[in-house]
XYZ file of C-alpha atoms in Angstrom:
649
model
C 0.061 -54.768 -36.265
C -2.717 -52.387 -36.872
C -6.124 -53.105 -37.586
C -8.017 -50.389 -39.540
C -9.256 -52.111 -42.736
C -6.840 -50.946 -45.108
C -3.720 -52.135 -46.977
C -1.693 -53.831 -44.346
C 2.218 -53.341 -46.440
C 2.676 -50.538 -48.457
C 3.894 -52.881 -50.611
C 0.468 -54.528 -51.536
C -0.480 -51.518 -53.433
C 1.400 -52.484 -56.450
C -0.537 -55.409 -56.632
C -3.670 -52.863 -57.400
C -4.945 -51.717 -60.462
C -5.810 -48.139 -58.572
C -1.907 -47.804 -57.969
C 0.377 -49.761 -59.841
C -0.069 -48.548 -63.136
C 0.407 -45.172 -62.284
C 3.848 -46.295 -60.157
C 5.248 -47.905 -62.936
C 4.299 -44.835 -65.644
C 6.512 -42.719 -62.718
C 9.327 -44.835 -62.433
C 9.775 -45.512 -65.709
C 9.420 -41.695 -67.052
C 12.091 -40.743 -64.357
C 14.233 -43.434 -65.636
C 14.580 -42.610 -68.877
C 14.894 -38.941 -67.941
C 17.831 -39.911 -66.722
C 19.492 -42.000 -69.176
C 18.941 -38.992 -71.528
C 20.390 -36.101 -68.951
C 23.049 -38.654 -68.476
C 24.401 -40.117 -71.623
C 24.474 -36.360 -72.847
C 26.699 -35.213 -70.556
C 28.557 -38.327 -70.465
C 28.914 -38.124 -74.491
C 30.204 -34.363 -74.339
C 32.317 -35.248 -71.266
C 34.132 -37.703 -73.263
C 34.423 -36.223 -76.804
C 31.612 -38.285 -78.762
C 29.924 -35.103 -79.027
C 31.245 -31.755 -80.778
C 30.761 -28.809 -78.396
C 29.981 -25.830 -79.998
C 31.173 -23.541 -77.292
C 34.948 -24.860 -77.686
C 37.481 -21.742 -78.437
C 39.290 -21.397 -81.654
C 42.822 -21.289 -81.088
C 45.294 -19.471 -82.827
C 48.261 -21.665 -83.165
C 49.172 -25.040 -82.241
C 51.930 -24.271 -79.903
C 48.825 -23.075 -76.848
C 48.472 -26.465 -75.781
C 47.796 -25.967 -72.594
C 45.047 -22.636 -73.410
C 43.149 -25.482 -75.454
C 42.782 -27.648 -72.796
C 41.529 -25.120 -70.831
C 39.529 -23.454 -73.438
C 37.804 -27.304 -73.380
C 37.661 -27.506 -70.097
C 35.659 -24.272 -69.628
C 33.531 -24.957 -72.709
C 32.419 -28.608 -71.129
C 31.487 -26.086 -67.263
C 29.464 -23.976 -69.419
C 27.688 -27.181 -71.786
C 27.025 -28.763 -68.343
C 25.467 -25.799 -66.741
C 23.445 -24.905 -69.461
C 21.905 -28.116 -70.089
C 20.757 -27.864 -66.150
C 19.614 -24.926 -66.526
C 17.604 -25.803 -69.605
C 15.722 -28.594 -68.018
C 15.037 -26.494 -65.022
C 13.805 -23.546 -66.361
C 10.202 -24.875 -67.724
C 9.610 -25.399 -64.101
C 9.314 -21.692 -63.859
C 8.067 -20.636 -66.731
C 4.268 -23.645 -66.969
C 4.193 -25.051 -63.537
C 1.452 -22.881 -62.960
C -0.412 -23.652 -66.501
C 0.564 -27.055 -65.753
C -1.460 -26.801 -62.319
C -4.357 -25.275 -63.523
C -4.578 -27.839 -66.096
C -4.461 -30.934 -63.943
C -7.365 -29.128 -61.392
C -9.401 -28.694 -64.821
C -9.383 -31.784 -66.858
C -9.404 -35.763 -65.997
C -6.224 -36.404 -64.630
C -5.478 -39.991 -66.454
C -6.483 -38.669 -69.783
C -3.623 -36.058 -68.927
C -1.266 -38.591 -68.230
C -1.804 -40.387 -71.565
C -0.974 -36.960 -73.559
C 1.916 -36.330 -71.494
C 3.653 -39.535 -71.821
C 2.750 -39.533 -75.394
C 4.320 -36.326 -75.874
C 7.546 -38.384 -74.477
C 7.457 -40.755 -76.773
C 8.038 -38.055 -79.715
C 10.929 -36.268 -77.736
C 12.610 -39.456 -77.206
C 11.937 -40.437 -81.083
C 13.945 -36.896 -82.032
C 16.059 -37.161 -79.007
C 17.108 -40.870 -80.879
C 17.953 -39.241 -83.999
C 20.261 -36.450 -82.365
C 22.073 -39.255 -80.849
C 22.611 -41.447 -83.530
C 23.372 -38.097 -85.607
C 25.312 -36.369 -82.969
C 23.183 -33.707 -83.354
C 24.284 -31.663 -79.673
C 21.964 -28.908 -79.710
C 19.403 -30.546 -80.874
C 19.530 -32.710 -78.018
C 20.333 -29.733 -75.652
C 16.359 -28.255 -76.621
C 14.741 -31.606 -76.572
C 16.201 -31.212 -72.594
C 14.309 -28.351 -72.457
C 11.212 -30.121 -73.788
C 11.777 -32.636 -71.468
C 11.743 -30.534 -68.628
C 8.614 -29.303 -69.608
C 6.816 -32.891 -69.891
C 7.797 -33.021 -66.569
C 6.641 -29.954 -65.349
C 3.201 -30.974 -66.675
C 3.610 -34.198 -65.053
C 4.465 -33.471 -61.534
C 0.941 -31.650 -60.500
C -0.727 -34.617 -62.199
C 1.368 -37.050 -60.801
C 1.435 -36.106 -56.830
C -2.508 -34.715 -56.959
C -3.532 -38.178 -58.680
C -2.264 -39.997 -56.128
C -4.645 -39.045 -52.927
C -7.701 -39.763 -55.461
C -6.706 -43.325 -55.495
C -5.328 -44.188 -52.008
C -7.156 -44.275 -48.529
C -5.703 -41.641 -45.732
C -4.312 -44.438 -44.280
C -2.569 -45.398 -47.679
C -0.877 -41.941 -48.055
C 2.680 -42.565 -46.505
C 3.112 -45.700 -48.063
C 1.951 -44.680 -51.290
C 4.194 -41.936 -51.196
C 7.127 -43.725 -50.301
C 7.166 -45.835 -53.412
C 6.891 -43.098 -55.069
C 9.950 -41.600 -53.768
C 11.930 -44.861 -53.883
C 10.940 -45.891 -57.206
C 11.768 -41.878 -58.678
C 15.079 -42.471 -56.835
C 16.086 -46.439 -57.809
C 15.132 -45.323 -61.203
C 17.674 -42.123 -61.333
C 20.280 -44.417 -59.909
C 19.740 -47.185 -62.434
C 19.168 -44.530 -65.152
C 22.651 -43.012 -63.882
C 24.646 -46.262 -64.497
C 22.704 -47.378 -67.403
C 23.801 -44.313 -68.798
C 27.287 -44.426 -68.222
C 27.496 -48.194 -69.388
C 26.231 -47.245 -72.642
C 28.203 -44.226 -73.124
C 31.415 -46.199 -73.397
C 30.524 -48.472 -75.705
C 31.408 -48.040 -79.565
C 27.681 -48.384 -80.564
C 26.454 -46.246 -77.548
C 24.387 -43.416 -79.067
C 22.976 -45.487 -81.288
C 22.205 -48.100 -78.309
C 20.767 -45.022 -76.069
C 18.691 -43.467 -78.523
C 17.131 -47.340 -79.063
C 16.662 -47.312 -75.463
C 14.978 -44.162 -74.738
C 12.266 -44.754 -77.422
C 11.590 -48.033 -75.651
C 11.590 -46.971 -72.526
C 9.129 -43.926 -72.755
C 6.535 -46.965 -75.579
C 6.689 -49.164 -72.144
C 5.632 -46.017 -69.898
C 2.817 -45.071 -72.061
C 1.264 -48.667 -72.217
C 1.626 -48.255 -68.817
C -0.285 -45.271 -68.361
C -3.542 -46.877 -70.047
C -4.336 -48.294 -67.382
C -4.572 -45.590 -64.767
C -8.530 -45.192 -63.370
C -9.881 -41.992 -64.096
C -9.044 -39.074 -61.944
C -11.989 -36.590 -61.817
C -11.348 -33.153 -62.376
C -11.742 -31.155 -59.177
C -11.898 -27.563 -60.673
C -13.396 -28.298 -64.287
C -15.068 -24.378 -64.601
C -11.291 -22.704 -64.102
C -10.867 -20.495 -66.434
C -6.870 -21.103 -68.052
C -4.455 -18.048 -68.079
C -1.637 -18.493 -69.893
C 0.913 -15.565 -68.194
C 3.445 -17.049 -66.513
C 4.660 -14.097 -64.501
C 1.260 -13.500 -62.944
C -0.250 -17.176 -62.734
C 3.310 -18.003 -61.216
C 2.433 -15.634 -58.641
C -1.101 -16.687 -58.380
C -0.076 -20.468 -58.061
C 2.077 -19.903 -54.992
C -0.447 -17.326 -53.149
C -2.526 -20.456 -53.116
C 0.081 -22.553 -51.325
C 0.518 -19.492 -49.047
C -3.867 -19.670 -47.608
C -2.994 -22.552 -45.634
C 0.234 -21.857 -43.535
C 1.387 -25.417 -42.515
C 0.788 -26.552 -45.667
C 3.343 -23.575 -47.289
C 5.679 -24.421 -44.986
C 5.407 -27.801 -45.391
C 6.302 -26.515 -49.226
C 9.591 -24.830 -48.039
C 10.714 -28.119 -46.749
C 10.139 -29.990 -49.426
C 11.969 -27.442 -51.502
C 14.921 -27.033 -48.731
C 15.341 -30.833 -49.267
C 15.620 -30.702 -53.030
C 18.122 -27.482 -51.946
C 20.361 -29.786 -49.681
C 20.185 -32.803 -52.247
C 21.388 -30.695 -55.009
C 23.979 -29.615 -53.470
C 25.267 -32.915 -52.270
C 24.849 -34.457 -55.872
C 26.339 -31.436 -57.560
C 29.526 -31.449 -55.367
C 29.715 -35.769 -54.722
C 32.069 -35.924 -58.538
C 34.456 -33.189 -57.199
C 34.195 -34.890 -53.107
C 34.912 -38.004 -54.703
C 38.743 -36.685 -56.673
C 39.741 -34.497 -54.480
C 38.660 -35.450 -51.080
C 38.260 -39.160 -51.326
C 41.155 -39.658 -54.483
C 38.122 -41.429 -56.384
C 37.462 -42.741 -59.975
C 34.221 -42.472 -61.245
C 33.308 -45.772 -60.244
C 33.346 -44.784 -56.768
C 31.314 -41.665 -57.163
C 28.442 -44.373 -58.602
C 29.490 -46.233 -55.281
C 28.353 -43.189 -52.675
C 25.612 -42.555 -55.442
C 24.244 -46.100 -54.708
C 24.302 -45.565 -51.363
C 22.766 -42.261 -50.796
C 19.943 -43.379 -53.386
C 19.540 -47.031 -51.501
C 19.561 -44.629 -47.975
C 16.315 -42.107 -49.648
C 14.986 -45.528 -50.870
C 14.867 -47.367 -47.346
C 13.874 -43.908 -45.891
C 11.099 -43.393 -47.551
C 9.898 -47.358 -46.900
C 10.784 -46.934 -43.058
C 7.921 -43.810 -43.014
C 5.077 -46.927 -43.567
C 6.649 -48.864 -40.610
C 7.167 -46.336 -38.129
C 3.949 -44.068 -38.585
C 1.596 -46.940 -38.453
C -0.634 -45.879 -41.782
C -0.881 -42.226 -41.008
C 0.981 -39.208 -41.626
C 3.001 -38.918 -38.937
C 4.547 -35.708 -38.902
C 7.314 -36.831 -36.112
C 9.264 -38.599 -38.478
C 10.224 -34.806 -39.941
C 12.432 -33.633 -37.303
C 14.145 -36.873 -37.008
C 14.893 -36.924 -40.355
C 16.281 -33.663 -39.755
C 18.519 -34.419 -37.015
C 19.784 -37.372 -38.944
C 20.514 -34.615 -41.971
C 22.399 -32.473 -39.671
C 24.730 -35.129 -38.121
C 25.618 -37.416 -40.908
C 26.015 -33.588 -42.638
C 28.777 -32.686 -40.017
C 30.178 -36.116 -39.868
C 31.489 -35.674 -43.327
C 33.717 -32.515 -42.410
C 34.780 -34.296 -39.219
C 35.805 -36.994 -40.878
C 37.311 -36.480 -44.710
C 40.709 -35.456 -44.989
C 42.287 -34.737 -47.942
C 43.839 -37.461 -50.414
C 47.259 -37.332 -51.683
C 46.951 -36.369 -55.402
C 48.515 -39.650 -56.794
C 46.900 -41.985 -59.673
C 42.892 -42.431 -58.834
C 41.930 -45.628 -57.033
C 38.931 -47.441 -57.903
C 36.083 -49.312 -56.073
C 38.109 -52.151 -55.038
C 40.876 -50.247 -53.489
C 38.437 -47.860 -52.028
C 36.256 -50.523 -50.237
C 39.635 -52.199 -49.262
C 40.002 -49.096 -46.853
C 38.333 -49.833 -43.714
C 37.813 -46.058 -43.017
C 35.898 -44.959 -46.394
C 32.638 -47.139 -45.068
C 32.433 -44.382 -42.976
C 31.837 -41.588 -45.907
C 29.467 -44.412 -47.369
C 27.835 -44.675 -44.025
C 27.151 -41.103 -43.933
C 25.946 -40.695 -47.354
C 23.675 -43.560 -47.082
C 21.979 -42.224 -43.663
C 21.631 -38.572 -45.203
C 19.742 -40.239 -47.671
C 17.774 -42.488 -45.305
C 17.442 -38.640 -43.140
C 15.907 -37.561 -46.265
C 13.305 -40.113 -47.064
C 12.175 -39.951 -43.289
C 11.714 -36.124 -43.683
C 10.471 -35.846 -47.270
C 7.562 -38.542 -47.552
C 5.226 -37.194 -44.559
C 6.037 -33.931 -46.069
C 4.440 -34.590 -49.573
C 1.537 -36.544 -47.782
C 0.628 -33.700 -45.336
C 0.476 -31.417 -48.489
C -1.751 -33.570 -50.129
C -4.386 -34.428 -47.519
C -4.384 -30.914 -45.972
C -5.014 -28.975 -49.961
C -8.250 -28.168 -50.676
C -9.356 -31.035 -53.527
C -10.637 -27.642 -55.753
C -6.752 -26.666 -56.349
C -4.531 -29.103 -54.933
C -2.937 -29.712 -58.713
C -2.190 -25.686 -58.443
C -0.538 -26.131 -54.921
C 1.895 -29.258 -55.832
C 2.299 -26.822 -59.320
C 3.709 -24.369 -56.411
C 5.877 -27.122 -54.725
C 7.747 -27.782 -58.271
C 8.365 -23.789 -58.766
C 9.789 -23.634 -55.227
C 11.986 -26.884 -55.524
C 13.269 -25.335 -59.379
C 13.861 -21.624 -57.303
C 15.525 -23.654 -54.299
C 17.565 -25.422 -56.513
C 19.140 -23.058 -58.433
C 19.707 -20.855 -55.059
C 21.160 -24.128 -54.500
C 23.758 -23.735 -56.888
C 24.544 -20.577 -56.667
C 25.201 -20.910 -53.097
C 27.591 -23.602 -54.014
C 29.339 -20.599 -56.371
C 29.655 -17.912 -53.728
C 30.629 -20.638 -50.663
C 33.260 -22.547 -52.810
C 34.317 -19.814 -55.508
C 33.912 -16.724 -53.826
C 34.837 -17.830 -50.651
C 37.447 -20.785 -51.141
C 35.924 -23.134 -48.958
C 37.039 -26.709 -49.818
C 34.056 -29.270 -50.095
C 33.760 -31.305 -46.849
C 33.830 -27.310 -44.885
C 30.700 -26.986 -47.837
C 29.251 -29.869 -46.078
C 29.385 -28.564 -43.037
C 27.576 -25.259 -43.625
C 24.746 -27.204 -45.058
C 24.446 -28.891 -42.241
C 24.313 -25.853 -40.026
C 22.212 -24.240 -42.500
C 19.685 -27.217 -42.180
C 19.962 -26.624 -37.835
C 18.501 -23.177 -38.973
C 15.783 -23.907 -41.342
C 14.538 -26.615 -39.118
C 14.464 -24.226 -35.714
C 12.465 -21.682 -38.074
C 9.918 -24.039 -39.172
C 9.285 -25.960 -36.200
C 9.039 -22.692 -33.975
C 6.670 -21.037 -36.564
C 4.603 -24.174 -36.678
C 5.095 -26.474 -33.368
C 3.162 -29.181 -34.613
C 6.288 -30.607 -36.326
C 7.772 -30.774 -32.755
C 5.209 -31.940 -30.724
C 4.625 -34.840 -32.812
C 8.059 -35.734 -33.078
C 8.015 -35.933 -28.622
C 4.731 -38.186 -29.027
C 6.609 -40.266 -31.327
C 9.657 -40.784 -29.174
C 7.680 -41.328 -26.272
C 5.738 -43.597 -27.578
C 8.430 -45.675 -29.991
C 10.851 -45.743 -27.027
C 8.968 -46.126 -23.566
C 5.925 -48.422 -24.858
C 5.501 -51.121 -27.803
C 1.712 -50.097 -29.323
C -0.494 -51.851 -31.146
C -4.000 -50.741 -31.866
C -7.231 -52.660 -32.948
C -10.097 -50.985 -35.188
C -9.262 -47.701 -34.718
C -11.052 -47.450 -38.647
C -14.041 -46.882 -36.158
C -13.132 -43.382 -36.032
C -15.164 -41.564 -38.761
C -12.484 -39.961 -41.083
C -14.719 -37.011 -41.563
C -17.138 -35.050 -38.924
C -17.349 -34.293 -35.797
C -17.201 -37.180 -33.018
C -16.339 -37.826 -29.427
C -14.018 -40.554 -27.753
C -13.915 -41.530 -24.213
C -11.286 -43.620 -22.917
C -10.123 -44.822 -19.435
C -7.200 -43.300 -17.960
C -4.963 -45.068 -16.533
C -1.848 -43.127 -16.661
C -0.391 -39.645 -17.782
C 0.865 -41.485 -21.272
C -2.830 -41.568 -22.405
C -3.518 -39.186 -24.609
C 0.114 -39.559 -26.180
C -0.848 -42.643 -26.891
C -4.180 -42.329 -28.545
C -2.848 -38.765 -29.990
C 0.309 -41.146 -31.589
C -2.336 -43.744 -33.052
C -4.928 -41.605 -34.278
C -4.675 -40.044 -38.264
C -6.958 -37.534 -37.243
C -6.178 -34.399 -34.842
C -7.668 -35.356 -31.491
C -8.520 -32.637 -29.226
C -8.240 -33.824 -25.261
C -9.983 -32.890 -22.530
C -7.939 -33.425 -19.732
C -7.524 -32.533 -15.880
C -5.901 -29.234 -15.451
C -2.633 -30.382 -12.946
C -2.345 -32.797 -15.694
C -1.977 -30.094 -18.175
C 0.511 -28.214 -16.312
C 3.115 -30.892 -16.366
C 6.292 -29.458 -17.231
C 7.607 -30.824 -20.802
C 4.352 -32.051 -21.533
C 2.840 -29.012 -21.062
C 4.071 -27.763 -24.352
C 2.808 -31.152 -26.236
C -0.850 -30.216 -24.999
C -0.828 -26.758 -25.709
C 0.902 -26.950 -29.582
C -2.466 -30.198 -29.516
C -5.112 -27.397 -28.616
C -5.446 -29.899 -25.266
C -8.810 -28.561 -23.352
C -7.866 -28.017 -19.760
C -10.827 -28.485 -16.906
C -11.246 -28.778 -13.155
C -13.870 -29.483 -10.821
C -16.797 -26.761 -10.750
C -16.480 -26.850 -6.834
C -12.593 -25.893 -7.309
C -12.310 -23.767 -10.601
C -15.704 -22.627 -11.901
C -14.073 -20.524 -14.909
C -11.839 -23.672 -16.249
C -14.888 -25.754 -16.081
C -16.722 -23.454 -18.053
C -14.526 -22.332 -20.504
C -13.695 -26.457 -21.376
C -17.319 -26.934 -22.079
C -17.410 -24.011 -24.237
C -13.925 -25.049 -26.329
C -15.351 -28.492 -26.434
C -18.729 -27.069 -27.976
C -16.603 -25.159 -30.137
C -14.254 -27.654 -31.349
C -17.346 -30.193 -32.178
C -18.832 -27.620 -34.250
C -15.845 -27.093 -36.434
C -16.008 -30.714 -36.792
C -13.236 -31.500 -34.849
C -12.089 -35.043 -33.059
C -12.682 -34.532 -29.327
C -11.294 -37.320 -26.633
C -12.513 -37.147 -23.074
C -11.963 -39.546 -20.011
C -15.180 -40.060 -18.031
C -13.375 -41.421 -14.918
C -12.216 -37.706 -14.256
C -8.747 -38.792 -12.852
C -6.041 -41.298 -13.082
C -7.039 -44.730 -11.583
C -5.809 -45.698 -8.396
C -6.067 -49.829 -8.504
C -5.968 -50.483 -12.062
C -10.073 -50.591 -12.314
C -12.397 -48.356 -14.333
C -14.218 -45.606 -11.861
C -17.514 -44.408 -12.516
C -18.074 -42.353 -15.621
C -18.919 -38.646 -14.855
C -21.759 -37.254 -16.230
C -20.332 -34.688 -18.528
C -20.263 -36.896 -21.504
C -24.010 -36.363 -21.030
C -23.717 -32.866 -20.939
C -21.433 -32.617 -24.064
C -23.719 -34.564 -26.203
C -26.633 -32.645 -25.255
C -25.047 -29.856 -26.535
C -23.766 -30.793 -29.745
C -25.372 -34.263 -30.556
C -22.302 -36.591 -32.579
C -21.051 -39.896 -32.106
C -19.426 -41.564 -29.812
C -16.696 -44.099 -29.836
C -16.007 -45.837 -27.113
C -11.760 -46.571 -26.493
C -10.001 -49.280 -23.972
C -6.550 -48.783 -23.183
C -4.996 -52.089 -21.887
C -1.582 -52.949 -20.779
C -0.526 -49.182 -18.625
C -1.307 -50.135 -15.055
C 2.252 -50.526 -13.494
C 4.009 -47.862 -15.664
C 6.067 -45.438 -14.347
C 3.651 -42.928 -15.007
C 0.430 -44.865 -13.420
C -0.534 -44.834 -9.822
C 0.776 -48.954 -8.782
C 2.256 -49.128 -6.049
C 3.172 -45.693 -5.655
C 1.951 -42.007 -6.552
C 2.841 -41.939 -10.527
C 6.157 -40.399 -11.502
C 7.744 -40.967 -8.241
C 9.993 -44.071 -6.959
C 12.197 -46.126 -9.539
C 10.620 -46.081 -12.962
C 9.502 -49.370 -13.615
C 7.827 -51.236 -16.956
C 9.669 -49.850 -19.922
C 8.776 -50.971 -23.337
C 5.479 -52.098 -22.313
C 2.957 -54.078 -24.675
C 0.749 -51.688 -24.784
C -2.975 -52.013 -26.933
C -5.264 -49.127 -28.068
C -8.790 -50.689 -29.067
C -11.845 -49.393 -30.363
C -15.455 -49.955 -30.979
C -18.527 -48.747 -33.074
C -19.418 -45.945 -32.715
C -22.673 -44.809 -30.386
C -25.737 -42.449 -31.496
C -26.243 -39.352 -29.980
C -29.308 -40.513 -28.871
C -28.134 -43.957 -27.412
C -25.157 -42.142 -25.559
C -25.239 -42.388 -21.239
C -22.486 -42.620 -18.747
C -23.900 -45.980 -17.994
C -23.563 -47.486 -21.192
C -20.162 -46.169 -22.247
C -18.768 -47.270 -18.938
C -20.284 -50.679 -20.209
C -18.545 -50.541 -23.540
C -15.007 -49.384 -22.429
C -15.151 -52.716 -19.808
C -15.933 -55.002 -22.331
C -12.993 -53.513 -24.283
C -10.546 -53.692 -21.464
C -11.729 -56.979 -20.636
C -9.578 -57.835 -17.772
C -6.366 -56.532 -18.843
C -5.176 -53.754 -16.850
């Protein structure tokens, strides 16, 4: 277990007035979004509501034209009611940004949610008076409210929480939106069928979005970054504008297009799951709620995994596993549906009673748990790496890319499957290929994504870390951390249990080491050698390390020089001296305790060599308070870093 002074479960934060309020306005908004997006088109599905769009027919004898002229009028209902939600995304995302970087972010809220509360209060009356296109614009309504939500919502939320908090406030974000679809999904088809339903769901909703806004009273204040913006109302330009400001910072854009490649792969697995379910799987709907359970459950435990496995930080490894898990359960689909005979529809009993559909549930439970792994450190790197000043008018950008990817979504699902004839599990496939493709352009453009994801393996599979105040790293500023080295793990280690960059200074041969090279080079690792042996590398390392101080980096040197060769602390070099002379910041003295007898230490034999040895060690990170420039000497951090390490080796 960690030790760096903040929440301890991600789960404590909803005991907090500086989170839980605002998770419960979320969950409940999304909810009742979708018992509204879902009891309409259950209602036209199934005949309670008139559709306007049906085709007069000239005599009674075309039975079979009328049930297709029905059938085509329901395609077209469906699609424009999607595309009526989606399109305010596009057209005040980028008012909607510029809004929530002007004015006090709770006070926002509080309009927003009250504006919900008079949709739902005419979206009640079209339901009880089956009033269809009436409740086909209040759709569009409510895709604006949430297009003025979403900036608000995801910029609030690094106001309130600690770096450390990020990830796992992020992940209840992402499991409550997604619990609350699924229960808003069923809840919508249980009321649908009943005699009294519209009149029941149009109750509901009004309830539903009075509980979210008492709710939202109680969100703390959320001071306006930008208040001096000056608000331009074209959409077309300030569209433009919005997403040139994702664009200044390029990991953080293309941290955007994965976010929005997501919401392009889950759209197209929702869109297709009805017609998977009856033609692949010989499904009723109750078994399409079935896989929609389980992919929502899989994003839900996802997105709670990313607190566990990147110990409080953003840990940006977690992407391309969730990636590879994507791809595989993807192509396990195709591999493994074949086609059902086209008999009576079997329900959820007789579909669980088949041994070989757990597999299909299986997969669509682990593409969801793929997703929440890839899409939580996502949204958290966006929001700790956006300037404060606009970073309403950058998550404004996220929603217009995830509305743009989406609808590229479906249309991609016209040309594959119409155009082309491809039956749904070959569909699956191609996304899943697709996603090998995406991924290789991202993580080559920006190898951060990949290096991080080899620290984390390393480090989840060869060693079992803990770490101990490592709070004692400033979160802002320049500082300096010296360590003993023990073995060529080292700085994976303290690079896979610091939040912050950390820029190592380490002994060129060391940096040469095939595999690893290209983890210390995507780091911006310092290489140096002796002065006797390499008078250029020493001197350019002193210079990047100067360098790297003064843009207020995280530097991490080890005094010793070289990898022990008994398990003891040498003597600290002098440079640490020479560094702080330089460029006078803090020190913070590191003990690493539990490496001596890896297979990458020097016991017994010359590291790397012989039978590896000591897998899954207990390994501990610890650190101290920091040291003023003035107080730092060899001497005394050589003193520290003992005390640390005490007399575990």
């Amino acid at each position: 277990m960690s030790d760096n002074g903040e929440t301890h479960s991600q789960f404590e934060l909803l005991k907090t007035k500086r989170f839980a309020p605002f998770f419960w306005t979320q969950f409940f908004g999304a909810f009742n979004d979708n018992i509204f997006k879902n009891s309409l088109m259950a209602l036209l599905t199934f005949g309670v509501l008139s559709r306007a769009w049906e085709w007069p027919i000239g005599s009674s004898s075309v039975d079979n034209g009328a049930e297709l002229a029905t059938e085509v009028s329901l395609s077209a209902m469906n699609n424009l009611g999607a595309m009526l939600f989606i399109l305010p995304f596009f057209l005040f995302s980028a008012l909607a940004g510029q809004l929530a970087d002007k004015y006090e972010k709770s006070s926002l809220i509080r309009y927003i949610k009250a504006l919900e509360i008079l949709i739902m209060a005419l979206g009640a009356l079209c339901f009880i008076y089956q009033q269809t296109w009436g409740l086909m614009l209040l759709l569009f309504l409510m895709g604006t409210q949430s297009t003025f939500f979403g900036p608000v919502k995801y910029s609030i939320i690094p106001q309130h929480l600690k770096s450390g908090e990020l990830v796992g406030g992020n992940a209840l974000v992402e499991t409550g939106t997604f619990i609350a679809i699924l229960i808003g999904t069923i809840a919508a088809n249980i009321m649908s069928d009943w005699e009294s339903g519209p009149a029941l769901i149009g109750g509901t909703v009004i309830a539903v979005s009075v509980i979210g806004f008492l709710t939202c009273l109680k969100i703390p204040e959320g001071r306006a970054p930008s208040p001096d913006i000056k608000i331009r109302f074209n959409p077309i330009i300030e569209t433009w504008h919005t997403i040139q400001f994702s664009r200044e910072n390029k990991a953080v854009f293309l941290a955007i297009m994965g976010i929005s490649w997501f919401w392009f792969l889950g759209a197209a697995y929702l869109t297709q799951i009805y017609e998977y379910t009856k033609i692949d799987l010989g499904g009723a709907p109750s078994v399409v709620m079935c896989l929609l359970s389980a992919f929502s459950i899989g994003i839900a435990a996802g997105s709670l995994l990313c607190e566990r496995l990147s110990g409080h930080k953003i840990e940006l490894g977690l992407v391309p596993l969730g990636s590879i898990g994507l791809t595989l359960f993807g192509l396990d689909l195709y591999f493994h549906t074949h086609p059902a005979p086209q008999n009576e529809l079997i329900g959820l009993s007789a579909f669980l009673s088949d041994s070989t559909n757990y597999r299909v549930l299986f997969d669509f439970m682990m593409i969801g748990l793929s997703g929440g792994l890839y899409i939580v450190p996502l949204y958290a790197m966006v929001q700790e790496r956006s300037d404060e000043a606009h970073r309403s008018r950058i998550i404004a950008a996220v929603n217009i890319m995830n509305a743009l990817f989406m609808v590229v979504s479906a249309a991609t699902g016209i040309l594959l499957l119409g155009v082309m004839e491809l039956s749904i599990p070959e569909f699956f496939m191609v996304l899943a290929i697709m996603n090998v493709a995406v991924a290789w352009f991202i993580y080559t453009v920006i190898p951060e994504f990949a290096m991080r994801f080899l620290i984390w393996v390393i480090t989840h599979t060869m060693y079992r870390v803990t770490h101990v105040n490592l709070n004692k790293i400033p979160d802002q500023g320049a500082c300096v951390l010296v360590c003993n080295h023990v073995s060529y793990m080292d700085a994976l280690i303290i690079a896979g249990a610091c939040r912050r960059p950390v820029r190592f200074v380490m002994f060129k041969p060391i940096y040469d080491l095939p595999v690893l090279n290209f983890i210390f080079r995507t780091g911006k690792t310092i290489p140096i050698h002796s002065k006797s042996s390499d008078p250029e590398t020493y001197e350019n390392a002193f210079m990047r390390i100067s360098q790297e101080l003064k843009d207020g980096e995280v530097v991490c040197i080890f005094p010793e020089g070289k990898l022990t060769q008994d398990g003891e602390i040498d003597e600290f070099k002098a440079g640490i001296e020479k560094i702080i002379q330089a460029d006078p910041v803090p020190v913070v003295p590191m003990a690493l305790k539990g490496l001596w007898g890896s297979f990458f230490s020097h016991k017994d034999s010359k590291a790397l060599t012989g039978m590896p040895r000591r897998f899954w060690s207990r390994v501990e990170l610890e650190a101290s308070d920091p040291i003023a420039p003035n107080r730092v000497s060899a001497a005394l951090l050589y003193d520290k870093v003992a005390t640390l390490r005490s007399n575990r080796r």
